[in-house]
Amino acid sequence: MKFPGRFTSGLVLLISSFAAFAQSELVVKVKPANNALKANVEGYIGSLGDRDEAALLRFKRGAQEQALKASQALGYYQPTIDVEVKPGDPPRLELSIDPGEPVHLRNVNVRVEGPAASLKAFQIPASDDLKPGAVLNQGNYEQAKRMILNRALRYGFFNGKFIKHELLVDPKGGFADINLVYESGPRYVLGKVSFAGDAPFDQTLLQRMVPFKPDTPYDSELIAELNQNLQSSGYFEIVRVDAAPSTAVGQVIPVDVDLQTRKPRTMTLGLGYSTDTGPRGKASWTRHWDNPRGDSYGF
């Protein structure tokens, strides 16, 4: 079969374009096999894009540095890393890694001081990943820090800080020490809830939707519950709840709520079908609120 010259040249151009944009291949070999380390190295190096052989040769040192960081993150501080560029279409970057012996945790000190230490919800759960003898994983150390900070934000310890946060590694000795101490400072409390906006409702009705009393210890879940109660009431088009620590007086956070009331009535149109009468329309009115007490009905 013969093809028109223009079609043939277009096909050659298309094939050339695919070849030009072919992704360079990354091959990571870890011996003895370690899937977690292999995946971490691949993640640190990332995509090679469409680097040609010359570009991969220039990238060899950078790839080796990223592989070392990825190894250290999982406790392998003295790996042997060989990097080669293999020509081809596309070219390949190959890393051969012997991780060596991992670093193990020796001393682990993770604790919370201050008022938060007596709060059951703030207690740090025991973890096999952060105990003497476990292989060092920097991700577990960072996760412990994030957990403490997240709980501090949830439970209102806004002045807290780490007074010690050390990860000390002795690669030659093969051990690491963790020293992580958080001073919580005082716990903030929720103040009075004030409503603003165009809501025509009685304060008694609005206050019934508040799931806490003034001076209740701060918990962000209570703020979320207040917002949900107002949203699900059906009275409001827009609800904004502001309980920012920056507005606190002492350790008391005022709770300011801005409300935009929805229209008191809405009509819903529908279409039905009956075998006796055929298609027929349907309309229903809903009165979402009728008075400051929030009475509602539909018909």
Coordinates of C-alpha atoms in Angstrom, one line a residue:
M1 CA 0.0 0.0 0.0
K2 CA 1.3 3.5 -0.9
F3 CA 0.7 6.5 1.3
P4 CA 0.7 10.1 0.0
G5 CA 3.9 11.9 0.7
R6 CA 2.3 14.5 2.9
F7 CA 0.7 11.8 5.1
T8 CA 4.1 10.0 5.4
S9 CA 5.9 13.1 6.4
G10 CA 3.2 14.0 8.9
L11 CA 3.5 10.5 10.4
V12 CA 7.3 10.8 10.7
L13 CA 6.9 14.2 12.4
L14 CA 4.3 12.7 14.9
I15 CA 6.6 9.9 15.8
S16 CA 9.5 12.3 16.2
S17 CA 7.4 14.4 18.5
F18 CA 6.6 11.5 20.7
A19 CA 10.3 10.5 20.9
A20 CA 11.2 14.1 21.8
F21 CA 8.8 14.2 24.7
A22 CA 9.4 10.6 26.0
Q23 CA 10.0 10.6 29.8
S24 CA 13.4 9.6 31.1
E25 CA 13.2 6.5 33.2
L26 CA 14.2 6.3 36.9
V27 CA 15.2 2.9 38.2
V28 CA 15.9 2.4 41.9
K29 CA 17.4 -0.9 43.1
V30 CA 17.7 -1.5 46.8
K31 CA 19.6 -4.6 48.1
P32 CA 18.6 -6.2 50.4
A33 CA 15.0 -5.4 49.2
N34 CA 13.4 -2.5 51.1
N35 CA 10.1 -1.3 49.5
A36 CA 9.7 1.6 51.9
L37 CA 13.2 2.9 51.1
K38 CA 12.7 2.4 47.4
A39 CA 9.5 4.4 47.4
N40 CA 11.0 7.1 49.5
V41 CA 14.0 7.6 47.1
E42 CA 11.6 7.7 44.1
G43 CA 9.5 10.3 45.9
Y44 CA 12.5 12.5 46.8
I45 CA 13.9 12.4 43.3
G46 CA 10.6 12.8 41.6
S47 CA 9.9 12.9 37.8
L48 CA 12.9 13.1 35.5
G49 CA 10.8 14.8 32.8
D50 CA 12.2 14.6 29.3
R51 CA 15.9 15.0 30.3
D52 CA 18.3 13.7 27.6
E53 CA 21.4 11.7 28.4
A54 CA 23.6 14.8 28.9
A55 CA 21.0 16.3 31.3
L56 CA 20.9 13.1 33.3
L57 CA 24.7 13.0 33.6
R58 CA 24.6 16.6 35.1
F59 CA 21.8 15.5 37.4
K60 CA 23.7 12.4 38.8
R61 CA 25.1 14.3 41.9
G62 CA 21.7 15.9 42.7
A63 CA 20.0 12.5 42.4
Q64 CA 22.6 11.0 44.8
E65 CA 22.0 13.8 47.3
Q66 CA 18.3 13.3 47.2
A67 CA 18.7 9.5 47.6
L68 CA 20.9 10.2 50.7
K69 CA 18.2 12.5 52.2
A70 CA 15.5 9.9 51.5
S71 CA 17.6 7.2 53.2
Q72 CA 18.4 9.3 56.3
A73 CA 14.7 10.0 56.7
L74 CA 14.1 6.3 57.3
G75 CA 17.1 5.9 59.5
Y76 CA 19.8 4.8 57.1
Y77 CA 22.6 7.3 57.6
Q78 CA 25.5 5.4 56.0
P79 CA 24.2 4.0 52.7
T80 CA 26.2 3.1 49.6
I81 CA 24.6 4.8 46.6
D82 CA 25.8 4.2 43.1
V83 CA 24.3 6.3 40.2
E84 CA 24.6 5.4 36.5
V85 CA 23.1 6.9 33.4
K86 CA 22.2 4.2 30.8
P87 CA 21.8 5.4 27.2
G88 CA 18.7 4.5 25.3
D89 CA 15.4 5.9 24.0
P90 CA 14.6 7.1 26.6
P91 CA 17.8 7.2 28.7
R92 CA 17.7 5.7 32.2
L93 CA 18.9 6.9 35.5
E94 CA 19.8 3.9 37.7
L95 CA 20.5 4.0 41.4
S96 CA 21.8 1.0 43.2
I97 CA 21.5 1.4 47.0
D98 CA 22.9 -0.7 49.9
P99 CA 21.3 0.9 52.9
G100 CA 23.6 -0.5 55.5
E101 CA 22.6 -0.8 59.1
P102 CA 19.8 1.5 60.3
V103 CA 20.1 3.9 63.2
H104 CA 18.0 2.8 66.3
L105 CA 16.4 5.0 68.9
R106 CA 18.2 5.0 72.2
N107 CA 16.6 7.6 74.5
V108 CA 13.0 8.9 73.7
N109 CA 11.6 11.7 75.8
V110 CA 8.2 13.0 74.5
R111 CA 6.1 14.8 77.0
V112 CA 3.7 17.7 77.6
E113 CA 4.0 20.0 80.6
G114 CA 1.6 22.6 82.0
P115 CA -2.2 22.4 82.4
A116 CA -2.6 20.3 79.2
A117 CA -0.6 17.4 80.9
S118 CA -3.7 16.6 83.0
L119 CA -6.1 16.7 80.1
K120 CA -7.0 13.1 79.1
A121 CA -7.5 14.1 75.4
F122 CA -4.0 15.5 75.3
Q123 CA -2.2 12.4 76.5
I124 CA 0.3 11.1 74.0
P125 CA -0.5 7.5 73.0
A126 CA 2.2 4.9 73.4
S127 CA 3.8 4.1 70.0
D128 CA 6.0 1.2 69.0
D129 CA 7.5 3.6 66.4
L130 CA 8.8 6.0 69.1
K131 CA 10.4 3.8 71.7
P132 CA 14.0 2.7 72.5
G133 CA 15.2 0.1 70.1
A134 CA 12.9 1.1 67.2
V135 CA 14.5 2.1 63.8
L136 CA 14.6 5.8 63.5
N137 CA 12.0 7.3 61.2
Q138 CA 12.1 11.1 61.0
G139 CA 8.5 11.0 59.8
N140 CA 7.4 9.6 63.1
Y141 CA 9.2 12.4 65.0
E142 CA 7.6 15.0 62.8
Q143 CA 4.2 13.3 63.2
A144 CA 4.5 13.5 67.0
K145 CA 5.2 17.2 66.8
R146 CA 2.2 17.8 64.5
M147 CA -0.1 15.8 66.8
I148 CA 0.8 17.9 69.8
L149 CA 0.4 21.1 67.9
N150 CA -3.0 20.1 66.5
R151 CA -4.3 19.1 69.9
A152 CA -3.1 22.4 71.3
L153 CA -5.0 24.3 68.6
R154 CA -8.2 22.2 69.2
Y155 CA -8.2 22.5 72.9
G156 CA -7.3 26.2 73.2
F157 CA -3.6 26.1 74.4
F158 CA -2.7 29.0 72.1
N159 CA 0.3 30.2 74.0
G160 CA 2.0 26.8 74.0
K161 CA 5.4 26.1 72.6
F162 CA 8.1 23.4 72.3
I163 CA 10.8 24.2 74.9
K164 CA 12.8 21.3 73.6
H165 CA 12.7 19.7 70.1
E166 CA 15.8 17.8 69.4
L167 CA 16.6 14.8 67.2
L168 CA 20.2 13.9 67.8
V169 CA 21.7 11.3 65.6
D170 CA 25.1 9.5 66.0
P171 CA 25.5 7.7 62.6
K172 CA 28.7 6.0 63.6
G173 CA 27.3 4.9 66.9
G174 CA 24.1 3.8 65.2
F175 CA 21.8 5.5 67.7
A176 CA 19.5 8.5 68.0
D177 CA 18.0 10.4 70.9
I178 CA 14.6 12.3 70.8
N179 CA 13.9 15.1 73.2
L180 CA 10.5 16.6 72.6
V181 CA 8.9 18.7 75.4
Y182 CA 5.9 20.9 74.9
E183 CA 4.9 23.6 77.5
S184 CA 1.2 24.2 77.0
G185 CA 0.6 27.4 78.9
P186 CA -3.0 28.2 80.0
R187 CA -6.1 27.0 78.3
Y188 CA -8.3 29.6 76.8
V189 CA -12.1 29.7 77.5
L190 CA -15.1 30.6 75.3
G191 CA -16.8 33.8 76.2
K192 CA -20.3 35.2 75.6
V193 CA -21.8 34.5 72.2
S194 CA -23.0 37.7 70.5
F195 CA -25.4 37.7 67.4
A196 CA -25.3 40.4 64.8
G197 CA -26.8 40.9 61.3
D198 CA -30.4 41.1 60.2
A199 CA -31.8 38.2 62.2
P200 CA -35.2 39.2 63.6
F201 CA -35.3 36.3 66.1
D202 CA -35.6 36.4 69.9
Q203 CA -32.3 36.0 71.7
T204 CA -33.8 33.1 73.6
L205 CA -34.2 31.2 70.3
L206 CA -30.7 31.9 69.2
Q207 CA -29.1 31.1 72.5
R208 CA -30.8 27.7 72.4
M209 CA -28.5 26.8 69.5
V210 CA -25.4 27.6 71.5
P211 CA -23.9 24.3 72.7
F212 CA -21.8 25.8 75.5
K213 CA -21.9 28.3 78.4
P214 CA -19.6 31.2 78.9
D215 CA -16.3 30.3 80.4
T216 CA -16.4 26.8 78.9
P217 CA -12.9 25.6 78.1
Y218 CA -12.1 26.1 74.5
D219 CA -12.7 23.2 72.1
S220 CA -12.9 23.9 68.3
E221 CA -15.5 21.2 68.0
L222 CA -17.9 23.4 70.0
I223 CA -17.5 26.2 67.5
A224 CA -18.1 23.7 64.7
E225 CA -21.3 22.5 66.5
L226 CA -22.5 26.0 66.9
N227 CA -22.1 26.7 63.2
Q228 CA -23.8 23.5 62.3
N229 CA -26.8 24.2 64.6
L230 CA -27.3 27.6 63.0
Q231 CA -26.8 26.3 59.4
S232 CA -29.2 23.4 59.9
S233 CA -32.0 25.5 61.6
G234 CA -33.2 26.6 58.1
Y235 CA -33.5 30.2 59.2
F236 CA -30.3 31.6 57.7
E237 CA -28.8 32.2 54.3
I238 CA -25.4 33.0 55.6
V239 CA -23.7 32.1 58.9
R240 CA -20.3 33.4 60.0
V241 CA -18.9 32.4 63.4
D242 CA -15.8 34.2 64.6
A243 CA -13.9 32.9 67.6
A244 CA -10.4 34.1 66.9
P245 CA -7.8 33.8 69.7
S246 CA -6.4 37.2 68.6
T247 CA -9.6 38.8 69.9
A248 CA -9.2 37.3 73.4
V249 CA -9.4 39.4 76.5
G250 CA -7.0 37.7 78.8
Q251 CA -7.7 34.0 78.1
V252 CA -11.4 34.7 77.2
I253 CA -12.4 34.4 73.5
P254 CA -15.5 36.3 72.6
V255 CA -17.7 34.5 70.0
D256 CA -19.2 36.8 67.4
V257 CA -21.8 35.4 65.0
D258 CA -23.0 37.3 61.9
L259 CA -26.3 36.1 60.4
Q260 CA -28.1 36.8 57.2
T261 CA -31.7 35.6 57.4
R262 CA -33.1 33.7 54.5
K263 CA -36.4 34.8 52.9
P264 CA -39.3 33.8 55.1
R265 CA -41.1 32.0 52.3
T266 CA -40.0 29.8 49.4
M267 CA -42.1 28.0 46.7
T268 CA -41.1 24.7 45.3
L269 CA -42.4 23.7 41.8
G270 CA -42.6 20.1 40.7
L271 CA -44.0 17.9 37.9
G272 CA -45.9 14.7 38.4
Y273 CA -47.7 12.2 36.2
S274 CA -50.9 10.3 36.7
T275 CA -52.4 7.5 34.5
D276 CA -55.8 9.2 34.9
T277 CA -54.9 12.8 34.2
G278 CA -51.5 12.7 32.6
P279 CA -48.8 15.3 33.4
R280 CA -49.7 17.7 36.1
G281 CA -47.9 20.5 38.0
K282 CA -47.3 20.7 41.7
A283 CA -46.5 23.7 43.9
S284 CA -45.7 23.9 47.6
W285 CA -45.0 26.8 49.9
T286 CA -42.7 26.6 52.9
R287 CA -42.7 29.3 55.5
H288 CA -39.3 29.0 57.1
W289 CA -40.1 31.4 59.9
D290 CA -43.2 33.4 60.8
N291 CA -42.3 35.4 63.8
P292 CA -39.4 36.1 66.2
R293 CA -40.0 32.8 67.9
G294 CA -39.0 31.0 64.7
D295 CA -42.4 29.2 64.1
S296 CA -42.5 27.7 60.6
Y297 CA -45.0 25.7 58.5
G298 CA -45.6 24.5 54.9
F299 CA -48.5 23.8 52.6

